[in-house]
PDB file of C-alpha atoms in Angstrom:
ATOM      1  CA  UNK A   1      83.558  92.595 128.505  1.00 67.00           C
ATOM      2  CA  UNK A   2      85.404  91.256 125.543  1.00 71.00           C
ATOM      3  CA  UNK A   3      87.284  93.495 123.260  1.00 85.00           C
ATOM      4  CA  UNK A   4      86.591  93.714 119.855  1.00 95.00           C
ATOM      5  CA  UNK A   5      88.967  93.477 117.075  1.00 97.00           C
ATOM      6  CA  UNK A   6      89.468  96.646 116.136  1.00 97.00           C
ATOM      7  CA  UNK A   7      90.761  97.209 119.697  1.00 97.00           C
ATOM      8  CA  UNK A   8      92.938  94.496 119.579  1.00 97.00           C
ATOM      9  CA  UNK A   9      94.309  95.971 116.296  1.00 98.00           C
ATOM     10  CA  UNK A  10      94.804  99.584 117.815  1.00 98.00           C
ATOM     11  CA  UNK A  11      96.320  97.963 121.127  1.00 98.00           C
ATOM     12  CA  UNK A  12      98.759  96.310 119.037  1.00 98.00           C
ATOM     13  CA  UNK A  13      99.594  99.500 117.029  1.00 98.00           C
ATOM     14  CA  UNK A  14     100.391 101.336 120.069  1.00 98.00           C
ATOM     15  CA  UNK A  15     102.327  98.785 121.522  1.00 98.00           C
ATOM     16  CA  UNK A  16     104.409  98.504 118.614  1.00 97.00           C
ATOM     17  CA  UNK A  17     104.944 102.430 118.166  1.00 97.00           C
ATOM     18  CA  UNK A  18     105.702 102.356 121.962  1.00 97.00           C
ATOM     19  CA  UNK A  19     108.548  99.496 121.774  1.00 97.00           C
ATOM     20  CA  UNK A  20     110.210 101.845 118.465  1.00 96.00           C
ATOM     21  CA  UNK A  21     109.907 104.745 120.727  1.00 96.00           C
ATOM     22  CA  UNK A  22     111.527 103.077 123.715  1.00 96.00           C
ATOM     23  CA  UNK A  23     113.752 100.764 121.986  1.00 94.00           C
ATOM     24  CA  UNK A  24     112.398  97.431 123.196  1.00 94.00           C
ATOM     25  CA  UNK A  25     113.130  93.968 122.325  1.00 92.00           C
ATOM     26  CA  UNK A  26     112.519  93.176 118.475  1.00 90.00           C
ATOM     27  CA  UNK A  27     110.973  89.927 119.887  1.00 92.00           C
ATOM     28  CA  UNK A  28     107.877  92.068 121.725  1.00 93.00           C
ATOM     29  CA  UNK A  29     107.848  93.970 118.625  1.00 94.00           C
ATOM     30  CA  UNK A  30     106.904  91.002 116.179  1.00 94.00           C
ATOM     31  CA  UNK A  31     104.313  89.590 119.038  1.00 95.00           C
ATOM     32  CA  UNK A  32     102.240  92.618 118.510  1.00 97.00           C
ATOM     33  CA  UNK A  33     102.531  91.988 114.465  1.00 96.00           C
ATOM     34  CA  UNK A  34     101.298  88.271 115.001  1.00 96.00           C
ATOM     35  CA  UNK A  35      98.424  90.183 117.083  1.00 97.00           C
ATOM     36  CA  UNK A  36      97.989  93.111 114.631  1.00 97.00           C
ATOM     37  CA  UNK A  37      97.734  90.836 111.646  1.00 97.00           C
ATOM     38  CA  UNK A  38      95.222  88.116 113.303  1.00 97.00           C
ATOM     39  CA  UNK A  39      92.701  90.695 114.390  1.00 98.00           C
ATOM     40  CA  UNK A  40      93.049  92.604 110.942  1.00 98.00           C
ATOM     41  CA  UNK A  41      92.270  89.535 109.301  1.00 97.00           C
ATOM     42  CA  UNK A  42      89.179  88.811 111.396  1.00 97.00           C
ATOM     43  CA  UNK A  43      88.283  92.186 110.527  1.00 97.00           C
ATOM     44  CA  UNK A  44      88.751  91.929 106.633  1.00 97.00           C
ATOM     45  CA  UNK A  45      87.184  88.742 106.689  1.00 97.00           C
ATOM     46  CA  UNK A  46      84.025  90.230 108.234  1.00 97.00           C
ATOM     47  CA  UNK A  47      84.211  93.020 105.882  1.00 97.00           C
ATOM     48  CA  UNK A  48      85.008  95.488 108.250  1.00 97.00           C
ATOM     49  CA  UNK A  49      88.510  97.103 107.098  1.00 97.00           C
ATOM     50  CA  UNK A  50      86.964 100.397 106.424  1.00 97.00           C
ATOM     51  CA  UNK A  51      87.392 100.907 109.954  1.00 98.00           C
ATOM     52  CA  UNK A  52      91.326 100.707 109.803  1.00 98.00           C
ATOM     53  CA  UNK A  53      91.316 103.460 107.168  1.00 98.00           C
ATOM     54  CA  UNK A  54      91.334 106.600 108.969  1.00 98.00           C
ATOM     55  CA  UNK A  55      94.730 105.423 110.259  1.00 98.00           C
ATOM     56  CA  UNK A  56      96.100 105.929 107.043  1.00 98.00           C
ATOM     57  CA  UNK A  57      96.092 109.439 107.390  1.00 97.00           C
ATOM     58  CA  UNK A  58      97.067 109.540 111.305  1.00 97.00           C
ATOM     59  CA  UNK A  59     100.053 111.950 112.175  1.00 96.00           C
ATOM     60  CA  UNK A  60     101.392 108.447 113.560  1.00 97.00           C
ATOM     61  CA  UNK A  61     104.066 107.230 111.039  1.00 96.00           C
ATOM     62  CA  UNK A  62     104.442 103.796 112.255  1.00 97.00           C
ATOM     63  CA  UNK A  63     100.534 103.540 112.696  1.00 98.00           C
ATOM     64  CA  UNK A  64     100.045 104.617 109.010  1.00 98.00           C
ATOM     65  CA  UNK A  65     102.695 102.351 107.892  1.00 97.00           C
ATOM     66  CA  UNK A  66     101.487  99.292 109.818  1.00 98.00           C
ATOM     67  CA  UNK A  67      97.607 100.020 108.626  1.00 98.00           C
ATOM     68  CA  UNK A  68      99.111 100.466 104.911  1.00 98.00           C
ATOM     69  CA  UNK A  69     100.605  97.128 105.150  1.00 97.00           C
ATOM     70  CA  UNK A  70      97.480  95.329 106.428  1.00 97.00           C
ATOM     71  CA  UNK A  71      95.070  96.861 103.968  1.00 98.00           C
ATOM     72  CA  UNK A  72      97.546  96.888 101.257  1.00 97.00           C
ATOM     73  CA  UNK A  73      95.551  94.143  99.110  1.00 96.00           C
ATOM     74  CA  UNK A  74      91.654  95.963  99.858  1.00 97.00           C
ATOM     75  CA  UNK A  75      93.165  99.201  99.224  1.00 97.00           C
ATOM     76  CA  UNK A  76      96.332  99.121  96.962  1.00 97.00           C
ATOM     77  CA  UNK A  77      96.583 102.591  95.670  1.00 97.00           C
ATOM     78  CA  UNK A  78      95.983 104.367  98.794  1.00 98.00           C
ATOM     79  CA  UNK A  79      98.412 102.197 100.358  1.00 98.00           C
ATOM     80  CA  UNK A  80     100.969 102.411  97.838  1.00 98.00           C
ATOM     81  CA  UNK A  81     100.633 106.306  98.426  1.00 98.00           C
ATOM     82  CA  UNK A  82     101.161 106.207 101.881  1.00 98.00           C
ATOM     83  CA  UNK A  83     104.046 103.696 101.618  1.00 98.00           C
ATOM     84  CA  UNK A  84     105.642 105.869  99.083  1.00 98.00           C
ATOM     85  CA  UNK A  85     105.439 108.919 100.907  1.00 97.00           C
ATOM     86  CA  UNK A  86     106.854 107.348 104.256  1.00 97.00           C
ATOM     87  CA  UNK A  87     109.630 105.843 102.132  1.00 97.00           C
ATOM     88  CA  UNK A  88     110.936 109.291 100.895  1.00 97.00           C
ATOM     89  CA  UNK A  89     111.127 110.615 104.508  1.00 96.00           C
ATOM     90  CA  UNK A  90     114.675 111.085 106.118  1.00 93.00           C
ATOM     91  CA  UNK A  91     115.988 111.764 109.472  1.00 91.00           C
ATOM     92  CA  UNK A  92     117.257 115.349 107.793  1.00 91.00           C
ATOM     93  CA  UNK A  93     113.785 116.013 106.757  1.00 90.00           C
ATOM     94  CA  UNK A  94     112.608 115.666 110.442  1.00 89.00           C
ATOM     95  CA  UNK A  95     111.798 111.875 110.825  1.00 92.00           C
ATOM     96  CA  UNK A  96     112.461 110.718 114.059  1.00 94.00           C
ATOM     97  CA  UNK A  97     115.262 108.420 114.159  1.00 94.00           C
ATOM     98  CA  UNK A  98     113.229 105.707 115.737  1.00 95.00           C
ATOM     99  CA  UNK A  99     111.308 105.481 112.844  1.00 96.00           C
ATOM    100  CA  UNK A 100     114.201 104.795 110.085  1.00 94.00           C
ATOM    101  CA  UNK A 101     113.557 101.082 109.996  1.00 93.00           C
ATOM    102  CA  UNK A 102     109.941 101.828 109.179  1.00 96.00           C
ATOM    103  CA  UNK A 103     111.101 104.097 106.037  1.00 96.00           C
ATOM    104  CA  UNK A 104     113.452 101.268 105.106  1.00 95.00           C
ATOM    105  CA  UNK A 105     110.415  98.879 105.501  1.00 95.00           C
ATOM    106  CA  UNK A 106     108.239 101.044 103.612  1.00 97.00           C
ATOM    107  CA  UNK A 107     110.326 101.089 100.616  1.00 96.00           C
ATOM    108  CA  UNK A 108     110.982  97.292 100.409  1.00 96.00           C
ATOM    109  CA  UNK A 109     107.302  96.900 100.168  1.00 95.00           C
ATOM    110  CA  UNK A 110     106.964  99.032  97.377  1.00 96.00           C
ATOM    111  CA  UNK A 111     109.476  97.101  95.589  1.00 95.00           C
ATOM    112  CA  UNK A 112     109.040  93.798  96.864  1.00 94.00           C
ATOM    113  CA  UNK A 113     105.245  93.794  97.002  1.00 91.00           C
ATOM    114  CA  UNK A 114     103.153  92.457  99.744  1.00 92.00           C
ATOM    115  CA  UNK A 115     101.843  88.522  99.440  1.00 91.00           C
ATOM    116  CA  UNK A 116      97.879  88.786  98.343  1.00 90.00           C
ATOM    117  CA  UNK A 117      97.376  86.732 101.496  1.00 88.00           C
ATOM    118  CA  UNK A 118      98.792  88.966 103.472  1.00 92.00           C
ATOM    119  CA  UNK A 119      97.415  89.447 106.413  1.00 92.00           C
TER     120      UNK A 119
END
């Protein structure tokens, strides 16, 4: 049975998180980024982006960050808030060290912005 686009996005989110936690190669992390973007774009084109909204409230920081980027152009205010929260986290306040790059990426996304055609 063929997987649904949402299943592909969730699988990519899980794999990316696992790669961060286990400190695996960036090449693999980027591979799942491409997959995540491809299927999120399909969902947005099919007007199914609302199915990704629950991930913005996930306990998992990696999921929240990735989905905030994916949905930024659909829900800019909500996604800005999520990215702001992540950008203000620190290892001293309990942020796991393997998520430090996510904090920096969130900060950069807020400063530089997200392209209009993303994902």
